[in-house]
Amino acid sequence: MDEHLQTVLEDLALQEQRPMEDVHADLISSALAHRHRSNILWDHWRSLSPREQDVTALTCQVCTNPQIAARLHISVETVKMHMRNTLVKFQLYSKSELRLISHNWGLGTLMDTLIEPKTGGWILLAGACSMNSTMLTAIAHLGERGAVRVLDGGNRFNAYTVARAAHGRPDILERITVSRAFTCYQMLSLLESTPAIPAPFVVLDLLNTFYDESVQAGERKRLLQACISHLHRLGQAAGGVVSIRPPAVPSQAALEMLDLLQSSAVDTFFVQMAAPAPEPMRLF
């Protein structure tokens, strides 16, 4: 077994307190089931036009028709037409079914239309903590195509989730490098030391350390402005994605930092994750 893969499996086995062989078997089983489901979903996805894919992706983020129309600069009636076509191609009856599929089957391809670094800048994704698992799945998908650098500002990187999304493939895991910051000063240091090379970057929960009120608001803003300058530098080489989580208790300083990031990003998406389907009640 590859040494890197064995290390990851040992870590996962320790987290789950299960034998490593069981974890490995689960990964293989999950990969086979995922491949079968993904083949079907990919066939449906490829049958959509580019505009239908855009509408479908935003619909699965629980955006309303007017919100989608405004984002894509089309009419509400056009949004409805594209959604009708999508439902026919996916052989579904409602948007609720489509959202349920994207949640239960981990239809990362939908979110990938948003989490897609483009050379020349970086995009901002704002959402609750529930968005993180989708971010990790997208990181694994980026790793299928080449090197990807992850800067973790909120201790959000979960090797188990990424390994599952990568179907246990060591070649994908080896392409993903992770660095963590636990203070806003460390985040700036990480960005400063990250070289501008043709490999996309993903920053997880950037503002987490900047919500630390033990650091003066003016100092946090200064550090964030310096971080943004490095995001621009890195974005010119390969593009990147930055995720943020709004503060639990909004403050003037936090809102100013949110505005600063939004005005600096090439584009901003406010992501609303579909709620999981309620489990049936059990009598016993």
PDB file of C-alpha atoms in Angstrom:
ATOM      1  CA  MET A   1       0.000   0.000   0.000  1.00  0.00           C
ATOM      2  CA  ASP A   2       1.207   3.519  -0.766  1.00  0.00           C
ATOM      3  CA  GLU A   3       2.879   5.080   2.295  1.00  0.00           C
ATOM      4  CA  HIS A   4       0.875   8.318   2.084  1.00  0.00           C
ATOM      5  CA  LEU A   5      -2.424   6.452   1.750  1.00  0.00           C
ATOM      6  CA  GLN A   6      -1.538   4.228   4.703  1.00  0.00           C
ATOM      7  CA  THR A   7      -0.836   7.300   6.842  1.00  0.00           C
ATOM      8  CA  VAL A   8      -4.217   8.792   5.917  1.00  0.00           C
ATOM      9  CA  LEU A   9      -6.001   5.493   6.659  1.00  0.00           C
ATOM     10  CA  GLU A  10      -4.251   5.212  10.025  1.00  0.00           C
ATOM     11  CA  ASP A  11      -5.393   8.736  10.930  1.00  0.00           C
ATOM     12  CA  LEU A  12      -8.971   7.961   9.879  1.00  0.00           C
ATOM     13  CA  ALA A  13      -8.964   4.685  11.806  1.00  0.00           C
ATOM     14  CA  LEU A  14      -7.758   6.541  14.897  1.00  0.00           C
ATOM     15  CA  GLN A  15     -10.488   9.185  14.517  1.00  0.00           C
ATOM     16  CA  GLU A  16     -13.222   6.547  14.143  1.00  0.00           C
ATOM     17  CA  GLN A  17     -11.649   4.091  16.608  1.00  0.00           C
ATOM     18  CA  ARG A  18     -12.013   1.257  14.104  1.00  0.00           C
ATOM     19  CA  PRO A  19      -9.559  -1.167  12.491  1.00  0.00           C
ATOM     20  CA  MET A  20      -7.747   0.334   9.503  1.00  0.00           C
ATOM     21  CA  GLU A  21      -8.866  -2.588   7.328  1.00  0.00           C
ATOM     22  CA  ASP A  22     -12.528  -1.737   7.995  1.00  0.00           C
ATOM     23  CA  VAL A  23     -11.994   1.923   7.067  1.00  0.00           C
ATOM     24  CA  HIS A  24     -10.214   0.890   3.863  1.00  0.00           C
ATOM     25  CA  ALA A  25     -13.023  -1.516   2.951  1.00  0.00           C
ATOM     26  CA  ASP A  26     -15.620   1.219   3.553  1.00  0.00           C
ATOM     27  CA  LEU A  27     -13.722   3.598   1.276  1.00  0.00           C
ATOM     28  CA  ILE A  28     -13.592   1.003  -1.511  1.00  0.00           C
ATOM     29  CA  SER A  29     -17.296   0.186  -1.115  1.00  0.00           C
ATOM     30  CA  SER A  30     -18.205   3.863  -1.066  1.00  0.00           C
ATOM     31  CA  ALA A  31     -16.094   4.494  -4.173  1.00  0.00           C
ATOM     32  CA  LEU A  32     -17.827   1.711  -6.132  1.00  0.00           C
ATOM     33  CA  ALA A  33     -21.303   2.915  -5.145  1.00  0.00           C
ATOM     34  CA  HIS A  34     -20.351   6.511  -5.842  1.00  0.00           C
ATOM     35  CA  ARG A  35     -19.005   5.623  -9.279  1.00  0.00           C
ATOM     36  CA  HIS A  36     -22.289   3.951 -10.259  1.00  0.00           C
ATOM     37  CA  ARG A  37     -24.370   6.910  -9.057  1.00  0.00           C
ATOM     38  CA  SER A  38     -21.963   9.426 -10.546  1.00  0.00           C
ATOM     39  CA  ASN A  39     -22.073   7.801 -13.970  1.00  0.00           C
ATOM     40  CA  ILE A  40     -25.850   8.226 -14.065  1.00  0.00           C
ATOM     41  CA  LEU A  41     -25.718  11.794 -12.743  1.00  0.00           C
ATOM     42  CA  TRP A  42     -22.881  12.767 -15.063  1.00  0.00           C
ATOM     43  CA  ASP A  43     -24.879  11.563 -18.058  1.00  0.00           C
ATOM     44  CA  HIS A  44     -27.782  13.767 -16.967  1.00  0.00           C
ATOM     45  CA  TRP A  45     -25.451  16.673 -16.203  1.00  0.00           C
ATOM     46  CA  ARG A  46     -23.728  16.508 -19.591  1.00  0.00           C
ATOM     47  CA  SER A  47     -27.094  16.566 -21.339  1.00  0.00           C
ATOM     48  CA  LEU A  48     -27.766  20.052 -19.899  1.00  0.00           C
ATOM     49  CA  SER A  49     -26.846  23.197 -21.764  1.00  0.00           C
ATOM     50  CA  PRO A  50     -24.354  25.568 -20.030  1.00  0.00           C
ATOM     51  CA  ARG A  51     -27.193  27.890 -19.014  1.00  0.00           C
ATOM     52  CA  GLU A  52     -29.253  24.970 -17.690  1.00  0.00           C
ATOM     53  CA  GLN A  53     -26.235  23.928 -15.606  1.00  0.00           C
ATOM     54  CA  ASP A  54     -25.974  27.438 -14.155  1.00  0.00           C
ATOM     55  CA  VAL A  55     -29.668  27.493 -13.245  1.00  0.00           C
ATOM     56  CA  THR A  56     -29.493  23.978 -11.767  1.00  0.00           C
ATOM     57  CA  ALA A  57     -26.438  24.779  -9.651  1.00  0.00           C
ATOM     58  CA  LEU A  58     -28.015  27.906  -8.177  1.00  0.00           C
ATOM     59  CA  THR A  59     -31.333  26.129  -7.621  1.00  0.00           C
ATOM     60  CA  CYS A  60     -29.570  23.469  -5.553  1.00  0.00           C
ATOM     61  CA  GLN A  61     -28.144  26.257  -3.408  1.00  0.00           C
ATOM     62  CA  VAL A  62     -31.772  27.147  -2.562  1.00  0.00           C
ATOM     63  CA  CYS A  63     -31.717  30.365  -4.588  1.00  0.00           C
ATOM     64  CA  THR A  64     -35.120  31.668  -5.630  1.00  0.00           C
ATOM     65  CA  ASN A  65     -36.055  32.226  -9.265  1.00  0.00           C
ATOM     66  CA  PRO A  66     -35.714  36.054  -8.955  1.00  0.00           C
ATOM     67  CA  GLN A  67     -32.280  35.620  -7.319  1.00  0.00           C
ATOM     68  CA  ILE A  68     -31.149  33.312 -10.121  1.00  0.00           C
ATOM     69  CA  ALA A  69     -32.501  35.701 -12.758  1.00  0.00           C
ATOM     70  CA  ALA A  70     -30.595  38.609 -11.200  1.00  0.00           C
ATOM     71  CA  ARG A  71     -27.380  36.591 -10.903  1.00  0.00           C
ATOM     72  CA  LEU A  72     -27.472  35.330 -14.502  1.00  0.00           C
ATOM     73  CA  HIS A  73     -28.999  38.503 -16.008  1.00  0.00           C
ATOM     74  CA  ILE A  74     -31.964  36.666 -17.510  1.00  0.00           C
ATOM     75  CA  SER A  75     -35.708  36.847 -16.958  1.00  0.00           C
ATOM     76  CA  VAL A  76     -37.593  34.817 -14.360  1.00  0.00           C
ATOM     77  CA  GLU A  77     -39.533  33.128 -17.159  1.00  0.00           C
ATOM     78  CA  THR A  78     -36.266  32.025 -18.759  1.00  0.00           C
ATOM     79  CA  VAL A  79     -35.145  30.591 -15.399  1.00  0.00           C
ATOM     80  CA  LYS A  80     -38.379  28.599 -15.182  1.00  0.00           C
ATOM     81  CA  MET A  81     -37.951  27.318 -18.742  1.00  0.00           C
ATOM     82  CA  HIS A  82     -34.397  26.098 -18.035  1.00  0.00           C
ATOM     83  CA  MET A  83     -35.523  24.424 -14.823  1.00  0.00           C
ATOM     84  CA  ARG A  84     -38.361  22.612 -16.621  1.00  0.00           C
ATOM     85  CA  ASN A  85     -35.827  21.309 -19.158  1.00  0.00           C
ATOM     86  CA  THR A  86     -33.515  20.175 -16.356  1.00  0.00           C
ATOM     87  CA  LEU A  87     -36.252  18.283 -14.532  1.00  0.00           C
ATOM     88  CA  VAL A  88     -37.208  16.488 -17.751  1.00  0.00           C
ATOM     89  CA  LYS A  89     -33.601  15.475 -18.424  1.00  0.00           C
ATOM     90  CA  PHE A  90     -33.083  14.315 -14.837  1.00  0.00           C
ATOM     91  CA  GLN A  91     -36.463  12.531 -14.962  1.00  0.00           C
ATOM     92  CA  LEU A  92     -37.686  14.361 -11.860  1.00  0.00           C
ATOM     93  CA  TYR A  93     -40.946  16.070 -10.951  1.00  0.00           C
ATOM     94  CA  SER A  94     -39.869  18.977  -8.722  1.00  0.00           C
ATOM     95  CA  LYS A  95     -36.986  21.169  -7.594  1.00  0.00           C
ATOM     96  CA  SER A  96     -37.279  19.583  -4.150  1.00  0.00           C
ATOM     97  CA  GLU A  97     -36.366  16.210  -5.645  1.00  0.00           C
ATOM     98  CA  LEU A  98     -33.386  17.777  -7.407  1.00  0.00           C
ATOM     99  CA  ARG A  99     -32.162  19.361  -4.161  1.00  0.00           C
ATOM    100  CA  LEU A 100     -32.632  16.070  -2.329  1.00  0.00           C
ATOM    101  CA  ILE A 101     -30.471  14.305  -4.918  1.00  0.00           C
ATOM    102  CA  SER A 102     -27.759  16.942  -4.616  1.00  0.00           C
ATOM    103  CA  HIS A 103     -27.788  16.530  -0.818  1.00  0.00           C
ATOM    104  CA  ASN A 104     -28.045  12.756  -0.484  1.00  0.00           C
ATOM    105  CA  TRP A 105     -25.858  11.798  -3.427  1.00  0.00           C
ATOM    106  CA  GLY A 106     -23.237  14.493  -2.857  1.00  0.00           C
ATOM    107  CA  LEU A 107     -23.692  15.916  -6.326  1.00  0.00           C
ATOM    108  CA  GLY A 108     -20.498  17.923  -6.181  1.00  0.00           C
ATOM    109  CA  THR A 109     -20.681  18.791  -9.855  1.00  0.00           C
ATOM    110  CA  LEU A 110     -23.424  21.293  -9.081  1.00  0.00           C
ATOM    111  CA  MET A 111     -21.398  23.127  -6.465  1.00  0.00           C
ATOM    112  CA  ASP A 112     -18.297  22.839  -8.637  1.00  0.00           C
ATOM    113  CA  THR A 113     -19.814  25.335 -11.058  1.00  0.00           C
ATOM    114  CA  LEU A 114     -19.380  27.852  -8.214  1.00  0.00           C
ATOM    115  CA  ILE A 115     -16.165  26.442  -6.670  1.00  0.00           C
ATOM    116  CA  GLU A 116     -14.132  26.768  -9.844  1.00  0.00           C
ATOM    117  CA  PRO A 117     -10.933  28.836  -9.572  1.00  0.00           C
ATOM    118  CA  LYS A 118     -10.230  30.968 -12.619  1.00  0.00           C
ATOM    119  CA  THR A 119      -6.844  32.519 -13.366  1.00  0.00           C
ATOM    120  CA  GLY A 120      -6.822  36.246 -12.786  1.00  0.00           C
ATOM    121  CA  GLY A 121      -8.613  36.510  -9.451  1.00  0.00           C
ATOM    122  CA  TRP A 122     -10.458  34.740  -6.654  1.00  0.00           C
ATOM    123  CA  ILE A 123     -14.087  34.212  -5.754  1.00  0.00           C
ATOM    124  CA  LEU A 124     -15.701  34.518  -2.346  1.00  0.00           C
ATOM    125  CA  LEU A 125     -18.181  31.984  -0.941  1.00  0.00           C
ATOM    126  CA  ALA A 126     -20.115  33.007   2.150  1.00  0.00           C
ATOM    127  CA  GLY A 127     -22.180  30.452   4.013  1.00  0.00           C
ATOM    128  CA  ALA A 128     -22.814  28.558   7.216  1.00  0.00           C
ATOM    129  CA  CYS A 129     -20.582  25.785   8.587  1.00  0.00           C
ATOM    130  CA  SER A 130     -22.693  23.220   6.703  1.00  0.00           C
ATOM    131  CA  MET A 131     -21.058  24.477   3.485  1.00  0.00           C
ATOM    132  CA  ASN A 132     -17.703  23.066   4.608  1.00  0.00           C
ATOM    133  CA  SER A 133     -18.308  19.434   3.588  1.00  0.00           C
ATOM    134  CA  THR A 134     -19.100  20.609   0.058  1.00  0.00           C
ATOM    135  CA  MET A 135     -15.915  22.685   0.047  1.00  0.00           C
ATOM    136  CA  LEU A 136     -13.898  19.615   1.017  1.00  0.00           C
ATOM    137  CA  THR A 137     -15.532  17.553  -1.735  1.00  0.00           C
ATOM    138  CA  ALA A 138     -14.681  20.296  -4.230  1.00  0.00           C
ATOM    139  CA  ILE A 139     -11.052  20.243  -3.027  1.00  0.00           C
ATOM    140  CA  ALA A 140     -10.907  16.520  -3.823  1.00  0.00           C
ATOM    141  CA  HIS A 141     -12.363  17.207  -7.278  1.00  0.00           C
ATOM    142  CA  LEU A 142      -9.731  19.903  -7.885  1.00  0.00           C
ATOM    143  CA  GLY A 143      -7.087  17.387  -6.827  1.00  0.00           C
ATOM    144  CA  GLU A 144      -8.213  15.082  -9.644  1.00  0.00           C
ATOM    145  CA  ARG A 145      -6.944  17.660 -12.127  1.00  0.00           C
ATOM    146  CA  GLY A 146      -3.694  18.730 -10.473  1.00  0.00           C
ATOM    147  CA  ALA A 147      -2.065  20.307  -7.442  1.00  0.00           C
ATOM    148  CA  VAL A 148      -4.227  22.360  -5.084  1.00  0.00           C
ATOM    149  CA  ARG A 149      -3.136  24.331  -2.047  1.00  0.00           C
ATOM    150  CA  VAL A 150      -5.414  24.605   0.980  1.00  0.00           C
ATOM    151  CA  LEU A 151      -4.990  27.320   3.611  1.00  0.00           C
ATOM    152  CA  ASP A 152      -7.179  26.496   6.608  1.00  0.00           C
ATOM    153  CA  GLY A 153      -8.204  29.402   8.807  1.00  0.00           C
ATOM    154  CA  GLY A 154     -10.829  27.672  10.922  1.00  0.00           C
ATOM    155  CA  ASN A 155      -9.497  24.128  11.395  1.00  0.00           C
ATOM    156  CA  ARG A 156     -12.058  23.030   8.790  1.00  0.00           C
ATOM    157  CA  PHE A 157      -9.967  20.579   6.766  1.00  0.00           C
ATOM    158  CA  ASN A 158     -11.102  17.012   7.455  1.00  0.00           C
ATOM    159  CA  ALA A 159      -8.853  14.361   5.899  1.00  0.00           C
ATOM    160  CA  TYR A 160     -11.553  11.706   6.219  1.00  0.00           C
ATOM    161  CA  THR A 161     -14.092  13.695   4.176  1.00  0.00           C
ATOM    162  CA  VAL A 162     -11.517  14.491   1.497  1.00  0.00           C
ATOM    163  CA  ALA A 163     -10.315  10.872   1.341  1.00  0.00           C
ATOM    164  CA  ARG A 164     -13.880   9.659   0.851  1.00  0.00           C
ATOM    165  CA  ALA A 165     -14.503  12.234  -1.866  1.00  0.00           C
ATOM    166  CA  ALA A 166     -11.238  11.156  -3.527  1.00  0.00           C
ATOM    167  CA  HIS A 167     -12.353   7.499  -3.311  1.00  0.00           C
ATOM    168  CA  GLY A 168      -9.134   6.672  -1.434  1.00  0.00           C
ATOM    169  CA  ARG A 169      -6.948   7.457  -4.472  1.00  0.00           C
ATOM    170  CA  PRO A 170      -3.431   8.253  -3.220  1.00  0.00           C
ATOM    171  CA  ASP A 171      -2.534  10.213  -6.366  1.00  0.00           C
ATOM    172  CA  ILE A 172      -5.296  12.733  -5.585  1.00  0.00           C
ATOM    173  CA  LEU A 173      -4.417  13.016  -1.895  1.00  0.00           C
ATOM    174  CA  GLU A 174      -0.757  13.611  -2.694  1.00  0.00           C
ATOM    175  CA  ARG A 175      -1.670  16.637  -4.822  1.00  0.00           C
ATOM    176  CA  ILE A 176      -3.428  18.371  -1.893  1.00  0.00           C
ATOM    177  CA  THR A 177      -1.234  20.339   0.502  1.00  0.00           C
ATOM    178  CA  VAL A 178      -2.690  21.819   3.689  1.00  0.00           C
ATOM    179  CA  SER A 179      -1.428  24.644   5.905  1.00  0.00           C
ATOM    180  CA  ARG A 180      -3.265  25.852   8.999  1.00  0.00           C
ATOM    181  CA  ALA A 181      -3.483  29.222  10.733  1.00  0.00           C
ATOM    182  CA  PHE A 182      -4.795  29.700  14.255  1.00  0.00           C
ATOM    183  CA  THR A 183      -4.434  33.490  14.508  1.00  0.00           C
ATOM    184  CA  CYS A 184      -4.934  36.334  12.058  1.00  0.00           C
ATOM    185  CA  TYR A 185      -1.183  36.965  12.180  1.00  0.00           C
ATOM    186  CA  GLN A 186      -0.523  33.356  11.171  1.00  0.00           C
ATOM    187  CA  MET A 187      -2.998  33.655   8.292  1.00  0.00           C
ATOM    188  CA  LEU A 188      -1.101  36.642   6.911  1.00  0.00           C
ATOM    189  CA  SER A 189       2.184  34.763   7.347  1.00  0.00           C
ATOM    190  CA  LEU A 190       0.796  31.746   5.447  1.00  0.00           C
ATOM    191  CA  LEU A 191      -0.377  33.877   2.549  1.00  0.00           C
ATOM    192  CA  GLU A 192       2.907  35.779   2.453  1.00  0.00           C
ATOM    193  CA  SER A 193       4.886  32.543   2.234  1.00  0.00           C
ATOM    194  CA  THR A 194       2.650  30.919  -0.410  1.00  0.00           C
ATOM    195  CA  PRO A 195       4.326  31.150  -3.821  1.00  0.00           C
ATOM    196  CA  ALA A 196       2.435  32.359  -6.884  1.00  0.00           C
ATOM    197  CA  ILE A 197       2.567  29.241  -9.038  1.00  0.00           C
ATOM    198  CA  PRO A 198       0.100  27.742 -11.582  1.00  0.00           C
ATOM    199  CA  ALA A 199      -1.819  25.787  -8.915  1.00  0.00           C
ATOM    200  CA  PRO A 200      -5.194  26.948  -7.546  1.00  0.00           C
ATOM    201  CA  PHE A 201      -5.631  27.754  -3.880  1.00  0.00           C
ATOM    202  CA  VAL A 202      -8.547  27.354  -1.487  1.00  0.00           C
ATOM    203  CA  VAL A 203      -8.793  29.308   1.764  1.00  0.00           C
ATOM    204  CA  LEU A 204     -11.179  27.731   4.273  1.00  0.00           C
ATOM    205  CA  ASP A 205     -13.003  29.985   6.758  1.00  0.00           C
ATOM    206  CA  LEU A 206     -10.663  32.927   6.228  1.00  0.00           C
ATOM    207  CA  LEU A 207     -12.336  35.276   8.717  1.00  0.00           C
ATOM    208  CA  ASN A 208     -12.479  32.803  11.601  1.00  0.00           C
ATOM    209  CA  THR A 209      -9.256  34.070  13.165  1.00  0.00           C
ATOM    210  CA  PHE A 210     -10.194  37.680  12.370  1.00  0.00           C
ATOM    211  CA  TYR A 211     -13.230  37.440  14.649  1.00  0.00           C
ATOM    212  CA  ASP A 212     -10.849  37.287  17.631  1.00  0.00           C
ATOM    213  CA  GLU A 213     -11.702  40.460  19.552  1.00  0.00           C
ATOM    214  CA  SER A 214      -8.542  40.214  21.653  1.00  0.00           C
ATOM    215  CA  VAL A 215      -6.901  41.875  18.634  1.00  0.00           C
ATOM    216  CA  GLN A 216      -7.863  45.491  18.084  1.00  0.00           C
ATOM    217  CA  ALA A 217     -10.379  46.053  15.274  1.00  0.00           C
ATOM    218  CA  GLY A 218      -8.060  48.429  13.429  1.00  0.00           C
ATOM    219  CA  GLU A 219      -5.222  45.915  13.556  1.00  0.00           C
ATOM    220  CA  ARG A 220      -7.463  43.129  12.264  1.00  0.00           C
ATOM    221  CA  LYS A 221      -8.572  45.297   9.365  1.00  0.00           C
ATOM    222  CA  ARG A 222      -4.948  46.165   8.540  1.00  0.00           C
ATOM    223  CA  LEU A 223      -3.999  42.479   8.556  1.00  0.00           C
ATOM    224  CA  LEU A 224      -6.975  41.581   6.370  1.00  0.00           C
ATOM    225  CA  GLN A 225      -6.046  44.244   3.825  1.00  0.00           C
ATOM    226  CA  ALA A 226      -2.547  42.762   3.681  1.00  0.00           C
ATOM    227  CA  CYS A 227      -4.065  39.275   3.233  1.00  0.00           C
ATOM    228  CA  ILE A 228      -6.211  40.538   0.366  1.00  0.00           C
ATOM    229  CA  SER A 229      -3.151  41.900  -1.431  1.00  0.00           C
ATOM    230  CA  HIS A 230      -1.638  38.392  -1.298  1.00  0.00           C
ATOM    231  CA  LEU A 231      -4.910  36.830  -2.459  1.00  0.00           C
ATOM    232  CA  HIS A 232      -4.706  39.087  -5.509  1.00  0.00           C
ATOM    233  CA  ARG A 233      -1.081  38.031  -6.068  1.00  0.00           C
ATOM    234  CA  LEU A 234      -1.938  34.334  -5.876  1.00  0.00           C
ATOM    235  CA  GLY A 235      -5.115  34.737  -7.911  1.00  0.00           C
ATOM    236  CA  GLN A 236      -3.187  36.167 -10.865  1.00  0.00           C
ATOM    237  CA  ALA A 237      -1.213  32.908 -11.163  1.00  0.00           C
ATOM    238  CA  ALA A 238      -3.967  30.290 -10.994  1.00  0.00           C
ATOM    239  CA  GLY A 239      -7.104  31.661  -9.359  1.00  0.00           C
ATOM    240  CA  GLY A 240      -8.567  30.693  -6.033  1.00  0.00           C
ATOM    241  CA  VAL A 241     -11.597  30.304  -3.819  1.00  0.00           C
ATOM    242  CA  VAL A 242     -12.064  31.840  -0.384  1.00  0.00           C
ATOM    243  CA  SER A 243     -14.788  30.666   1.978  1.00  0.00           C
ATOM    244  CA  ILE A 244     -16.031  32.650   4.944  1.00  0.00           C
ATOM    245  CA  ARG A 245     -18.551  32.047   7.692  1.00  0.00           C
ATOM    246  CA  PRO A 246     -20.569  35.060   8.867  1.00  0.00           C
ATOM    247  CA  PRO A 247     -20.014  35.840  12.572  1.00  0.00           C
ATOM    248  CA  ALA A 248     -22.391  34.343  15.126  1.00  0.00           C
ATOM    249  CA  VAL A 249     -22.865  37.814  16.616  1.00  0.00           C
ATOM    250  CA  PRO A 250     -22.446  40.525  13.953  1.00  0.00           C
ATOM    251  CA  SER A 251     -20.360  43.547  14.943  1.00  0.00           C
ATOM    252  CA  GLN A 252     -19.415  46.702  13.098  1.00  0.00           C
ATOM    253  CA  ALA A 253     -15.837  45.459  12.668  1.00  0.00           C
ATOM    254  CA  ALA A 254     -17.006  42.090  11.322  1.00  0.00           C
ATOM    255  CA  LEU A 255     -19.388  43.703   8.852  1.00  0.00           C
ATOM    256  CA  GLU A 256     -16.639  46.022   7.624  1.00  0.00           C
ATOM    257  CA  MET A 257     -14.342  43.034   7.023  1.00  0.00           C
ATOM    258  CA  LEU A 258     -17.096  41.212   5.146  1.00  0.00           C
ATOM    259  CA  ASP A 259     -17.640  44.269   2.944  1.00  0.00           C
ATOM    260  CA  LEU A 260     -13.902  44.585   2.355  1.00  0.00           C
ATOM    261  CA  LEU A 261     -13.616  40.988   1.167  1.00  0.00           C
ATOM    262  CA  GLN A 262     -16.739  41.190  -0.987  1.00  0.00           C
ATOM    263  CA  SER A 263     -15.551  44.343  -2.731  1.00  0.00           C
ATOM    264  CA  SER A 264     -12.142  42.755  -3.389  1.00  0.00           C
ATOM    265  CA  ALA A 265     -13.335  39.418  -4.828  1.00  0.00           C
ATOM    266  CA  VAL A 266     -13.994  38.881  -8.529  1.00  0.00           C
ATOM    267  CA  ASP A 267     -17.413  37.524  -7.578  1.00  0.00           C
ATOM    268  CA  THR A 268     -19.296  36.666  -4.392  1.00  0.00           C
ATOM    269  CA  PHE A 269     -21.784  33.863  -3.800  1.00  0.00           C
ATOM    270  CA  PHE A 270     -23.943  33.639  -0.687  1.00  0.00           C
ATOM    271  CA  VAL A 271     -24.458  29.902  -0.416  1.00  0.00           C
ATOM    272  CA  GLN A 272     -27.515  28.405   1.248  1.00  0.00           C
ATOM    273  CA  MET A 273     -27.200  24.667   1.706  1.00  0.00           C
ATOM    274  CA  ALA A 274     -30.318  22.568   1.266  1.00  0.00           C
ATOM    275  CA  ALA A 275     -31.545  21.138   4.556  1.00  0.00           C
ATOM    276  CA  PRO A 276     -31.414  17.350   4.833  1.00  0.00           C
ATOM    277  CA  ALA A 277     -34.666  15.480   4.476  1.00  0.00           C
ATOM    278  CA  PRO A 278     -36.296  14.760   7.864  1.00  0.00           C
ATOM    279  CA  GLU A 279     -35.914  11.204   9.089  1.00  0.00           C
ATOM    280  CA  PRO A 280     -39.137   9.235   9.602  1.00  0.00           C
ATOM    281  CA  MET A 281     -40.296   8.970  13.194  1.00  0.00           C
ATOM    282  CA  ARG A 282     -39.726   5.633  14.863  1.00  0.00           C
ATOM    283  CA  LEU A 283     -42.087   4.164  17.404  1.00  0.00           C
ATOM    284  CA  PHE A 284     -39.490   1.872  18.929  1.00  0.00           C
TER     285      PHE A 284
END
